[in-house]
Coordinates of C-alpha atoms in Angstrom, one line a residue:
M1 CA 117.9 161.5 108.8
R2 CA 118.0 158.3 110.8
I3 CA 117.2 155.0 109.2
R4 CA 116.9 151.5 110.6
L5 CA 117.6 148.6 108.2
E6 CA 116.4 145.1 109.1
G7 CA 117.3 141.8 107.3
S8 CA 120.0 139.2 106.8
R9 CA 123.6 140.3 106.7
A10 CA 123.5 140.0 102.9
E11 CA 120.4 142.2 102.7
L12 CA 122.0 144.8 105.0
T13 CA 125.1 144.8 102.8
L14 CA 123.1 145.3 99.6
G15 CA 121.0 148.0 101.2
L16 CA 124.1 149.9 102.3
I17 CA 125.5 149.7 98.8
H18 CA 122.4 151.3 97.3
L19 CA 122.1 153.9 100.0
R20 CA 125.7 155.0 99.5
E21 CA 124.9 155.7 95.9
A22 CA 122.4 158.3 96.8
F23 CA 123.3 159.5 100.3
A24 CA 126.3 160.3 102.5
I25 CA 126.3 158.0 105.5
T26 CA 127.4 160.1 108.5
S27 CA 127.3 157.3 111.1
M28 CA 126.5 153.6 111.3
S29 CA 125.9 151.2 114.2
R30 CA 127.1 147.7 114.4
A31 CA 124.6 145.0 113.3
Y32 CA 122.5 143.9 116.2
P33 CA 120.9 140.5 116.2
D34 CA 117.1 140.6 116.0
R35 CA 115.9 138.6 119.1
S36 CA 112.4 137.9 117.6
H37 CA 113.8 136.7 114.2
P38 CA 116.9 134.4 114.4
G39 CA 119.3 135.0 111.5
R40 CA 118.1 138.6 111.0
Y41 CA 119.8 141.8 112.1
R42 CA 119.2 145.5 112.7
L43 CA 121.5 148.3 111.6
F44 CA 121.0 152.0 112.4
L45 CA 122.3 154.7 110.0
R46 CA 122.4 158.5 109.9
I47 CA 122.4 159.8 106.4
S48 CA 122.5 163.2 104.7
P49 CA 122.1 164.3 101.1
K50 CA 125.3 164.0 99.0
E51 CA 127.0 167.2 98.1
R52 CA 127.1 167.8 94.4

């Protein structure tokens, strides 16, 4: 599954922490500045279910 996170750097970090608890992150882009909202960023992830 591919997910796009949007927010401040702190929000992206917190979102990653929570996603890592439930999913395996298989790839992650760098944080791209959001041109329409200064101080906000976009981050793209590919995740998969965690193996139990």
